[in-house]
Short mmCIF file of N, CA and C and ligand atoms in Angstrom, two decimals:
data_model
loop_
_atom_site.label_atom_id
_atom_site.label_comp_id
_atom_site.label_asym_id
_atom_site.label_seq_id
_atom_site.Cartn_x
_atom_site.Cartn_y
_atom_site.Cartn_z
N UNK A 1 13.91 10.77 -15.20
CA UNK A 1 12.80 9.84 -14.96
C UNK A 1 12.15 10.14 -13.61
N UNK A 2 10.83 10.25 -13.59
CA UNK A 2 10.10 10.55 -12.35
C UNK A 2 9.65 9.25 -11.68
N UNK A 3 10.28 8.99 -10.55
CA UNK A 3 9.91 7.80 -9.79
C UNK A 3 9.09 8.22 -8.57
N UNK A 4 7.96 7.53 -8.36
CA UNK A 4 7.13 7.80 -7.18
C UNK A 4 7.12 6.56 -6.30
N UNK A 5 7.08 6.79 -5.00
CA UNK A 5 7.06 5.69 -4.05
C UNK A 5 5.69 5.66 -3.37
N UNK A 6 5.05 4.51 -3.39
CA UNK A 6 3.74 4.35 -2.75
C UNK A 6 3.91 3.45 -1.52
N UNK A 7 4.03 4.06 -0.33
CA UNK A 7 4.31 3.27 0.86
C UNK A 7 3.04 2.86 1.61
N UNK A 8 3.14 1.76 2.35
CA UNK A 8 2.01 1.34 3.18
C UNK A 8 2.30 0.02 3.83
N UNK A 9 1.30 -0.51 4.52
CA UNK A 9 1.48 -1.82 5.16
C UNK A 9 1.05 -2.94 4.22
N UNK A 10 0.03 -2.70 3.42
CA UNK A 10 -0.43 -3.68 2.42
C UNK A 10 -0.60 -5.08 3.03
N UNK A 11 -1.34 -5.14 4.11
CA UNK A 11 -1.48 -6.42 4.83
C UNK A 11 -2.92 -6.91 4.83
N UNK A 12 -3.46 -7.37 3.72
CA UNK A 12 -2.86 -7.53 2.40
C UNK A 12 -3.25 -6.37 1.47
N UNK A 13 -2.69 -6.42 0.25
CA UNK A 13 -3.09 -5.45 -0.79
C UNK A 13 -4.58 -5.61 -1.07
N UNK A 14 -5.28 -4.47 -1.26
CA UNK A 14 -6.72 -4.51 -1.58
C UNK A 14 -6.94 -3.90 -2.98
N UNK A 15 -8.18 -3.97 -3.45
CA UNK A 15 -8.49 -3.34 -4.73
C UNK A 15 -8.38 -1.82 -4.65
N UNK A 16 -8.51 -1.27 -3.45
CA UNK A 16 -8.33 0.18 -3.26
C UNK A 16 -6.87 0.56 -3.51
N UNK A 17 -5.95 -0.24 -2.95
CA UNK A 17 -4.51 0.00 -3.19
C UNK A 17 -4.20 -0.15 -4.69
N UNK A 18 -4.74 -1.23 -5.26
CA UNK A 18 -4.43 -1.53 -6.67
C UNK A 18 -4.89 -0.39 -7.59
N UNK A 19 -6.03 0.18 -7.27
CA UNK A 19 -6.56 1.30 -8.05
C UNK A 19 -5.57 2.49 -8.01
N UNK A 20 -5.04 2.76 -6.82
CA UNK A 20 -4.07 3.87 -6.69
C UNK A 20 -2.79 3.53 -7.46
N UNK A 21 -2.33 2.28 -7.37
CA UNK A 21 -1.11 1.87 -8.09
C UNK A 21 -1.29 2.07 -9.59
N UNK A 22 -2.45 1.63 -10.10
CA UNK A 22 -2.70 1.74 -11.55
C UNK A 22 -2.73 3.20 -11.98
N UNK A 23 -3.42 4.02 -11.20
CA UNK A 23 -3.53 5.43 -11.59
C UNK A 23 -2.17 6.13 -11.47
N UNK A 24 -1.41 5.81 -10.42
CA UNK A 24 -0.09 6.44 -10.26
C UNK A 24 0.83 6.00 -11.39
N UNK A 25 0.70 4.76 -11.82
CA UNK A 25 1.60 4.26 -12.87
C UNK A 25 1.28 4.91 -14.22
N UNK A 26 0.09 5.51 -14.34
CA UNK A 26 -0.23 6.26 -15.57
C UNK A 26 0.31 7.68 -15.52
N UNK A 27 0.65 8.14 -14.33
CA UNK A 27 1.10 9.53 -14.18
C UNK A 27 2.63 9.62 -14.10
N UNK A 28 3.26 8.63 -13.44
CA UNK A 28 4.71 8.68 -13.24
C UNK A 28 5.41 7.64 -14.10
N UNK A 29 6.71 7.87 -14.34
CA UNK A 29 7.47 6.93 -15.18
C UNK A 29 7.60 5.59 -14.49
N UNK A 30 7.79 5.65 -13.17
CA UNK A 30 8.00 4.41 -12.42
C UNK A 30 7.34 4.55 -11.05
N UNK A 31 6.70 3.48 -10.58
CA UNK A 31 6.11 3.49 -9.24
C UNK A 31 6.73 2.34 -8.44
N UNK A 32 7.25 2.67 -7.27
CA UNK A 32 7.75 1.63 -6.38
C UNK A 32 6.74 1.47 -5.25
N UNK A 33 6.12 0.30 -5.18
CA UNK A 33 5.21 0.00 -4.07
C UNK A 33 6.11 -0.47 -2.93
N UNK A 34 6.04 0.24 -1.81
CA UNK A 34 6.99 -0.02 -0.73
C UNK A 34 6.26 -0.54 0.51
N UNK A 35 6.54 -1.79 0.85
CA UNK A 35 5.96 -2.37 2.06
C UNK A 35 6.85 -1.96 3.23
N UNK A 36 6.26 -1.19 4.14
CA UNK A 36 7.06 -0.69 5.26
C UNK A 36 6.84 -1.54 6.50
N UNK A 37 7.90 -1.76 7.21
CA UNK A 37 7.84 -2.53 8.45
C UNK A 37 7.35 -1.60 9.55
N UNK A 38 6.22 -1.98 10.17
CA UNK A 38 5.72 -1.19 11.30
C UNK A 38 5.90 -2.01 12.58
N UNK A 39 6.88 -1.60 13.41
CA UNK A 39 7.20 -2.42 14.59
C UNK A 39 6.05 -2.48 15.60
N UNK A 40 5.07 -1.55 15.48
CA UNK A 40 3.95 -1.55 16.43
C UNK A 40 2.80 -2.44 15.99
N UNK A 41 2.89 -2.95 14.77
CA UNK A 41 1.77 -3.74 14.25
C UNK A 41 2.18 -5.17 13.98
N UNK A 42 1.43 -6.12 14.56
CA UNK A 42 1.64 -7.52 14.25
C UNK A 42 0.73 -7.84 13.06
N UNK A 43 1.34 -8.18 11.92
CA UNK A 43 0.54 -8.34 10.72
C UNK A 43 -0.05 -9.74 10.55
N UNK A 44 -0.95 -9.84 9.58
CA UNK A 44 -1.47 -11.17 9.19
C UNK A 44 -0.38 -11.87 8.37
N UNK A 45 0.15 -11.17 7.38
CA UNK A 45 1.19 -11.73 6.52
C UNK A 45 2.56 -11.15 6.92
N UNK A 46 3.62 -11.94 6.71
CA UNK A 46 4.96 -11.40 6.93
C UNK A 46 5.25 -10.38 5.83
N UNK A 47 6.29 -9.59 6.04
CA UNK A 47 6.65 -8.56 5.04
C UNK A 47 6.96 -9.23 3.69
N UNK A 48 7.69 -10.34 3.74
CA UNK A 48 8.07 -11.03 2.49
C UNK A 48 6.83 -11.56 1.77
N UNK A 49 5.88 -12.07 2.54
CA UNK A 49 4.64 -12.58 1.92
C UNK A 49 3.85 -11.45 1.27
N UNK A 50 3.80 -10.29 1.93
CA UNK A 50 3.06 -9.15 1.36
C UNK A 50 3.69 -8.73 0.03
N UNK A 51 5.04 -8.70 0.02
CA UNK A 51 5.75 -8.33 -1.21
C UNK A 51 5.40 -9.32 -2.32
N UNK A 52 5.39 -10.60 -1.98
CA UNK A 52 5.11 -11.65 -2.97
C UNK A 52 3.68 -11.50 -3.52
N UNK A 53 2.73 -11.23 -2.64
CA UNK A 53 1.33 -11.07 -3.09
C UNK A 53 1.19 -9.86 -4.02
N UNK A 54 1.85 -8.76 -3.66
CA UNK A 54 1.75 -7.55 -4.50
C UNK A 54 2.41 -7.82 -5.86
N UNK A 55 3.58 -8.48 -5.82
CA UNK A 55 4.29 -8.78 -7.09
C UNK A 55 3.40 -9.59 -8.02
N UNK A 56 2.68 -10.55 -7.44
CA UNK A 56 1.81 -11.40 -8.25
C UNK A 56 0.73 -10.55 -8.93
N UNK A 57 0.19 -9.58 -8.17
CA UNK A 57 -0.92 -8.78 -8.66
C UNK A 57 -0.48 -7.75 -9.72
N UNK A 58 0.75 -7.24 -9.61
CA UNK A 58 1.19 -6.17 -10.54
C UNK A 58 2.13 -6.71 -11.62
N UNK A 59 2.21 -8.02 -11.76
CA UNK A 59 3.26 -8.60 -12.62
C UNK A 59 3.21 -8.09 -14.07
N UNK A 60 2.02 -7.70 -14.55
CA UNK A 60 1.92 -7.24 -15.93
C UNK A 60 2.16 -5.73 -16.09
N UNK A 61 2.36 -5.05 -14.98
CA UNK A 61 2.57 -3.59 -15.07
C UNK A 61 4.07 -3.32 -15.09
N UNK A 62 4.53 -2.95 -16.28
CA UNK A 62 5.97 -2.89 -16.51
C UNK A 62 6.68 -1.81 -15.70
N UNK A 63 5.97 -0.73 -15.37
CA UNK A 63 6.66 0.35 -14.64
C UNK A 63 6.37 0.34 -13.14
N UNK A 64 5.92 -0.81 -12.63
CA UNK A 64 5.66 -0.92 -11.19
C UNK A 64 6.62 -1.94 -10.57
N UNK A 65 7.31 -1.52 -9.52
CA UNK A 65 8.22 -2.41 -8.80
C UNK A 65 7.73 -2.56 -7.38
N UNK A 66 8.14 -3.62 -6.71
CA UNK A 66 7.71 -3.84 -5.32
C UNK A 66 8.95 -4.07 -4.46
N UNK A 67 9.03 -3.34 -3.37
CA UNK A 67 10.17 -3.50 -2.46
C UNK A 67 9.68 -3.41 -1.01
N UNK A 68 10.55 -3.75 -0.07
CA UNK A 68 10.20 -3.53 1.33
C UNK A 68 11.37 -2.81 1.99
N UNK A 69 11.07 -2.19 3.13
CA UNK A 69 12.12 -1.46 3.83
C UNK A 69 11.77 -1.29 5.30
N UNK A 70 12.81 -1.29 6.12
CA UNK A 70 12.59 -0.97 7.54
C UNK A 70 13.26 0.37 7.86
N UNK A 71 13.68 1.05 6.80
CA UNK A 71 14.32 2.37 6.95
C UNK A 71 13.28 3.47 7.10
N UNK A 72 13.73 4.62 7.53
CA UNK A 72 12.90 5.82 7.48
C UNK A 72 12.57 6.09 6.00
N UNK A 73 11.29 6.42 5.73
CA UNK A 73 10.87 6.56 4.33
C UNK A 73 11.75 7.53 3.52
N UNK A 74 12.03 8.71 4.09
CA UNK A 74 12.81 9.69 3.30
C UNK A 74 14.23 9.18 3.01
N UNK A 75 14.76 8.35 3.88
CA UNK A 75 16.09 7.77 3.60
C UNK A 75 16.01 6.73 2.49
N UNK A 76 14.95 5.91 2.54
CA UNK A 76 14.76 4.94 1.45
C UNK A 76 14.66 5.68 0.11
N UNK A 77 13.90 6.79 0.11
CA UNK A 77 13.68 7.54 -1.14
C UNK A 77 15.01 7.95 -1.78
N UNK A 78 15.96 8.34 -0.94
CA UNK A 78 17.27 8.75 -1.47
C UNK A 78 17.94 7.57 -2.17
N UNK A 79 17.80 6.37 -1.59
CA UNK A 79 18.50 5.22 -2.15
C UNK A 79 17.96 4.84 -3.54
N UNK A 80 16.70 5.22 -3.82
CA UNK A 80 16.16 4.91 -5.16
C UNK A 80 16.03 6.17 -6.02
N UNK A 81 16.57 7.26 -5.50
CA UNK A 81 16.58 8.51 -6.26
C UNK A 81 15.17 9.01 -6.60
N UNK A 82 14.28 8.96 -5.61
CA UNK A 82 12.89 9.40 -5.81
C UNK A 82 12.58 10.54 -4.85
N UNK A 83 11.69 11.46 -5.28
CA UNK A 83 11.29 12.51 -4.33
C UNK A 83 9.77 12.68 -4.26
N UNK A 84 9.03 11.73 -4.80
CA UNK A 84 7.56 11.83 -4.74
C UNK A 84 6.98 10.65 -3.95
N UNK A 85 6.17 11.01 -2.96
CA UNK A 85 5.45 9.98 -2.19
C UNK A 85 4.00 10.03 -2.65
N UNK A 86 3.44 8.87 -2.97
CA UNK A 86 2.02 8.79 -3.34
C UNK A 86 1.24 8.33 -2.12
N UNK A 87 0.12 8.99 -1.85
CA UNK A 87 -0.77 8.54 -0.79
C UNK A 87 -2.19 8.51 -1.33
N UNK A 88 -2.95 7.54 -0.87
CA UNK A 88 -4.37 7.49 -1.23
C UNK A 88 -5.16 8.12 -0.09
N UNK A 89 -6.20 8.87 -0.45
CA UNK A 89 -7.05 9.46 0.60
C UNK A 89 -8.45 8.90 0.48
N UNK A 90 -8.94 8.35 1.58
CA UNK A 90 -10.31 7.84 1.58
C UNK A 90 -11.25 8.89 2.16
N UNK A 91 -11.38 8.90 3.46
CA UNK A 91 -12.33 9.82 4.08
C UNK A 91 -11.58 10.97 4.75
N UNK A 92 -12.34 11.89 5.30
CA UNK A 92 -11.75 13.01 6.04
C UNK A 92 -10.86 12.47 7.16
N UNK A 93 -11.23 11.31 7.68
CA UNK A 93 -10.47 10.72 8.79
C UNK A 93 -9.03 10.40 8.39
N UNK A 94 -8.77 10.11 7.11
CA UNK A 94 -7.39 9.87 6.65
C UNK A 94 -6.60 11.18 6.64
N UNK A 95 -7.33 12.29 6.45
CA UNK A 95 -6.67 13.55 6.12
C UNK A 95 -5.70 14.02 7.21
N UNK A 96 -6.18 14.00 8.46
CA UNK A 96 -5.37 14.59 9.52
C UNK A 96 -4.03 13.88 9.67
N UNK A 97 -4.10 12.56 9.68
CA UNK A 97 -2.88 11.76 9.82
C UNK A 97 -1.95 11.97 8.62
N UNK A 98 -2.52 11.92 7.43
CA UNK A 98 -1.70 12.05 6.21
C UNK A 98 -1.09 13.46 6.09
N UNK A 99 -1.85 14.44 6.53
CA UNK A 99 -1.38 15.83 6.51
C UNK A 99 -0.13 15.96 7.39
N UNK A 100 -0.24 15.37 8.59
CA UNK A 100 0.87 15.42 9.54
C UNK A 100 2.10 14.69 8.97
N UNK A 101 1.86 13.51 8.38
CA UNK A 101 2.97 12.72 7.81
C UNK A 101 3.64 13.47 6.66
N UNK A 102 2.82 14.09 5.82
CA UNK A 102 3.37 14.81 4.65
C UNK A 102 4.25 15.96 5.13
N UNK A 103 3.80 16.68 6.15
CA UNK A 103 4.59 17.80 6.67
C UNK A 103 5.88 17.30 7.32
N UNK A 104 5.76 16.20 8.05
CA UNK A 104 6.95 15.63 8.71
C UNK A 104 7.98 15.19 7.67
N UNK A 105 7.52 14.48 6.64
CA UNK A 105 8.47 14.01 5.62
C UNK A 105 9.12 15.18 4.89
N UNK A 106 8.33 16.23 4.67
CA UNK A 106 8.87 17.40 4.01
C UNK A 106 9.87 18.15 4.90
N UNK A 107 9.61 18.09 6.19
CA UNK A 107 10.55 18.70 7.15
C UNK A 107 11.87 17.92 7.18
N UNK A 108 11.74 16.57 7.15
CA UNK A 108 12.93 15.72 7.18
C UNK A 108 13.75 15.88 5.90
N UNK A 109 13.04 16.04 4.77
CA UNK A 109 13.73 16.24 3.50
C UNK A 109 12.88 17.18 2.63
N UNK A 110 13.27 18.45 2.55
CA UNK A 110 12.47 19.44 1.81
C UNK A 110 12.30 19.13 0.32
N UNK A 111 13.11 18.19 -0.22
CA UNK A 111 12.94 17.83 -1.63
C UNK A 111 11.76 16.89 -1.84
N UNK A 112 11.26 16.34 -0.76
CA UNK A 112 10.22 15.31 -0.89
C UNK A 112 8.84 15.95 -0.98
N UNK A 113 8.08 15.56 -1.99
CA UNK A 113 6.69 16.03 -2.15
C UNK A 113 5.75 14.85 -1.98
N UNK A 114 4.65 15.08 -1.27
CA UNK A 114 3.63 14.04 -1.18
C UNK A 114 2.48 14.40 -2.11
N UNK A 115 2.11 13.45 -2.95
CA UNK A 115 1.01 13.66 -3.90
C UNK A 115 -0.15 12.77 -3.47
N UNK A 116 -1.32 13.38 -3.28
CA UNK A 116 -2.49 12.62 -2.82
C UNK A 116 -3.41 12.30 -3.99
N UNK A 117 -3.87 11.05 -3.99
CA UNK A 117 -4.88 10.67 -4.98
C UNK A 117 -6.15 10.29 -4.24
N UNK A 118 -7.27 10.83 -4.69
CA UNK A 118 -8.54 10.50 -4.05
C UNK A 118 -8.92 9.06 -4.38
N UNK A 119 -9.43 8.39 -3.38
CA UNK A 119 -9.89 7.03 -3.62
C UNK A 119 -10.97 7.01 -4.70
N UNK A 120 -11.03 5.93 -5.41
CA UNK A 120 -12.15 5.69 -6.31
C UNK A 120 -13.38 5.48 -5.40
N UNK A 121 -14.48 6.14 -5.70
CA UNK A 121 -15.65 6.11 -4.81
C UNK A 121 -16.04 4.67 -4.45
N UNK A 122 -15.86 3.76 -5.38
CA UNK A 122 -16.30 2.38 -5.11
C UNK A 122 -15.44 1.67 -4.07
N UNK A 123 -14.26 2.26 -3.74
CA UNK A 123 -13.38 1.64 -2.74
C UNK A 123 -13.21 2.50 -1.49
N UNK A 124 -14.03 3.51 -1.35
CA UNK A 124 -13.79 4.48 -0.28
C UNK A 124 -13.96 3.87 1.12
N UNK A 125 -14.66 2.75 1.20
CA UNK A 125 -14.91 2.11 2.50
C UNK A 125 -13.87 1.03 2.80
N UNK A 126 -12.97 0.79 1.86
CA UNK A 126 -12.13 -0.41 1.90
C UNK A 126 -10.80 -0.18 2.60
N UNK A 127 -10.46 -1.07 3.53
CA UNK A 127 -9.13 -1.03 4.15
C UNK A 127 -8.68 -2.48 4.35
N UNK A 128 -7.37 -2.66 4.52
CA UNK A 128 -6.87 -4.03 4.76
C UNK A 128 -7.51 -4.61 6.02
N UNK A 129 -7.65 -3.78 7.05
CA UNK A 129 -8.20 -4.34 8.30
C UNK A 129 -9.66 -4.75 8.14
N UNK A 130 -10.44 -3.99 7.34
CA UNK A 130 -11.84 -4.42 7.17
C UNK A 130 -11.91 -5.71 6.35
N UNK A 131 -11.02 -5.87 5.39
CA UNK A 131 -10.99 -7.12 4.62
C UNK A 131 -10.69 -8.30 5.55
N UNK A 132 -9.71 -8.10 6.46
CA UNK A 132 -9.34 -9.19 7.39
C UNK A 132 -10.51 -9.54 8.29
N UNK A 133 -11.21 -8.52 8.77
CA UNK A 133 -12.37 -8.76 9.66
C UNK A 133 -13.43 -9.57 8.94
N UNK A 134 -13.74 -9.16 7.71
CA UNK A 134 -14.77 -9.87 6.94
C UNK A 134 -14.35 -11.32 6.75
N UNK A 135 -13.09 -11.53 6.37
CA UNK A 135 -12.60 -12.89 6.09
C UNK A 135 -12.60 -13.75 7.36
N UNK A 136 -12.19 -13.17 8.48
CA UNK A 136 -12.12 -13.93 9.74
C UNK A 136 -13.51 -14.43 10.13
N UNK A 137 -14.52 -13.61 9.88
CA UNK A 137 -15.87 -14.02 10.25
C UNK A 137 -16.63 -14.72 9.12
N UNK A 138 -15.88 -15.15 8.11
CA UNK A 138 -16.47 -16.02 7.09
C UNK A 138 -17.22 -15.30 5.99
N UNK A 139 -17.04 -13.97 5.88
CA UNK A 139 -17.72 -13.23 4.81
C UNK A 139 -16.96 -13.37 3.49
N UNK A 140 -17.61 -12.92 2.42
CA UNK A 140 -17.02 -13.04 1.08
C UNK A 140 -16.16 -11.81 0.78
N UNK A 141 -14.91 -12.05 0.40
CA UNK A 141 -14.01 -10.91 0.12
C UNK A 141 -13.78 -10.70 -1.38
N UNK A 142 -14.58 -11.42 -2.17
CA UNK A 142 -14.46 -11.23 -3.62
C UNK A 142 -14.85 -9.80 -3.99
N UNK A 143 -14.07 -9.17 -4.85
CA UNK A 143 -14.34 -7.78 -5.22
C UNK A 143 -13.65 -6.77 -4.31
N UNK A 144 -13.17 -7.25 -3.16
CA UNK A 144 -12.48 -6.35 -2.23
C UNK A 144 -10.96 -6.41 -2.42
N UNK A 145 -10.49 -7.60 -2.80
CA UNK A 145 -9.06 -7.82 -3.04
C UNK A 145 -8.92 -8.48 -4.41
N UNK A 146 -7.73 -8.41 -5.01
CA UNK A 146 -7.56 -9.07 -6.32
C UNK A 146 -7.84 -10.58 -6.20
N UNK A 147 -8.50 -11.14 -7.23
CA UNK A 147 -8.88 -12.55 -7.20
C UNK A 147 -7.69 -13.48 -6.95
N UNK A 148 -6.51 -13.12 -7.51
CA UNK A 148 -5.35 -14.02 -7.40
C UNK A 148 -4.84 -14.20 -5.97
N UNK A 149 -5.32 -13.40 -5.02
CA UNK A 149 -4.79 -13.56 -3.66
C UNK A 149 -5.86 -14.01 -2.64
N UNK A 150 -7.08 -14.23 -3.12
CA UNK A 150 -8.17 -14.61 -2.19
C UNK A 150 -7.82 -15.92 -1.46
N UNK A 151 -7.32 -16.89 -2.22
CA UNK A 151 -7.00 -18.19 -1.62
C UNK A 151 -5.95 -18.02 -0.51
N UNK A 152 -4.93 -17.22 -0.78
CA UNK A 152 -3.85 -17.02 0.20
C UNK A 152 -4.39 -16.41 1.50
N UNK A 153 -5.33 -15.49 1.36
CA UNK A 153 -5.89 -14.83 2.56
C UNK A 153 -6.71 -15.85 3.36
N UNK A 154 -7.53 -16.60 2.67
CA UNK A 154 -8.38 -17.57 3.38
C UNK A 154 -7.51 -18.64 4.07
N UNK A 155 -6.46 -19.09 3.38
CA UNK A 155 -5.57 -20.11 3.98
C UNK A 155 -4.85 -19.55 5.21
N UNK A 156 -4.36 -18.34 5.09
CA UNK A 156 -3.62 -17.73 6.20
C UNK A 156 -4.54 -17.56 7.41
N UNK A 157 -5.77 -17.18 7.16
CA UNK A 157 -6.72 -17.00 8.26
C UNK A 157 -7.06 -18.34 8.91
N UNK A 158 -7.18 -19.38 8.09
CA UNK A 158 -7.42 -20.73 8.64
C UNK A 158 -6.28 -21.15 9.56
N UNK A 159 -5.03 -20.84 9.15
CA UNK A 159 -3.87 -21.22 9.98
C UNK A 159 -3.82 -20.42 11.28
N UNK A 160 -4.18 -19.14 11.19
CA UNK A 160 -3.93 -18.26 12.33
C UNK A 160 -5.10 -18.17 13.32
N UNK A 161 -6.33 -18.46 12.85
CA UNK A 161 -7.48 -18.26 13.74
C UNK A 161 -8.23 -19.58 14.00
P1 LIG B 201 -4.89 0.20 5.05
O1 LIG B 201 -5.38 1.50 5.64
O2 LIG B 201 -5.86 -0.40 4.09
O3 LIG B 201 -4.32 -0.77 6.06
P2 LIG B 201 -2.18 0.92 4.23
O4 LIG B 201 -1.71 1.35 5.56
O5 LIG B 201 -1.47 -0.21 3.59
O6 LIG B 201 -3.72 0.59 4.11
O7 LIG B 201 -2.24 2.19 3.26
C1 LIG B 201 -1.33 2.51 2.26
C2 LIG B 201 -1.87 3.69 1.50
O8 LIG B 201 -3.00 3.30 0.73
C3 LIG B 201 -2.33 4.88 2.32
O9 LIG B 201 -1.99 6.05 1.62
C4 LIG B 201 -3.83 4.71 2.34
O10 LIG B 201 -4.50 5.94 2.54
C5 LIG B 201 -4.09 4.17 0.96
N1 LIG B 201 -5.33 3.40 0.85
C6 LIG B 201 -5.71 2.34 1.57
N2 LIG B 201 -6.92 1.88 1.19
C7 LIG B 201 -7.33 2.71 0.18
C8 LIG B 201 -8.51 2.80 -0.63
N3 LIG B 201 -9.53 1.95 -0.45
N4 LIG B 201 -8.57 3.77 -1.57
C9 LIG B 201 -7.55 4.63 -1.72
N5 LIG B 201 -6.42 4.62 -0.98
C10 LIG B 201 -6.30 3.68 -0.05
#
């Protein structure tokens, strides 16, 4: 069975992420969406909340699982017996960072392959941070994130800002 791991911060999940999850789930037997703890970033949502939001959005996709980890990615991959990392690529600006990460992960574990999927053109401008900015300043985030989580984002922003 080919299991792929799609790691990220997902703070919160956007329609760009969801598009990659759907496409990856058509290619691999199983996709694990992995919320990674980034000690340098103070998030809008806690790690547990992000996992809950993603679970809600992918609940009908039978071969998609959601987990979180504070481990090194290649070590987590061993625990779930996976050797494929999925990454989404938006603009050229994503490339340099992702290229470096892919080489580093491959250096840490030569069995690990990173597979890149090009963003859907309609989401190429979309990031979690731009969604948060729009929401904080009262803009409409419909169409940018799944409908089922819009309320949660607006409520969280009301509490925090
Ligand atoms: P963001 O940059 O939105 O904060 P993450 O750090 O959670 O996202 O990114 C997780 C993965 O999803 C990365 O591989 C990133 O390139 C990819 N990704 C993020 N937004 C999009 C998008 N709009 N289209 C395709 N891939 C995306």
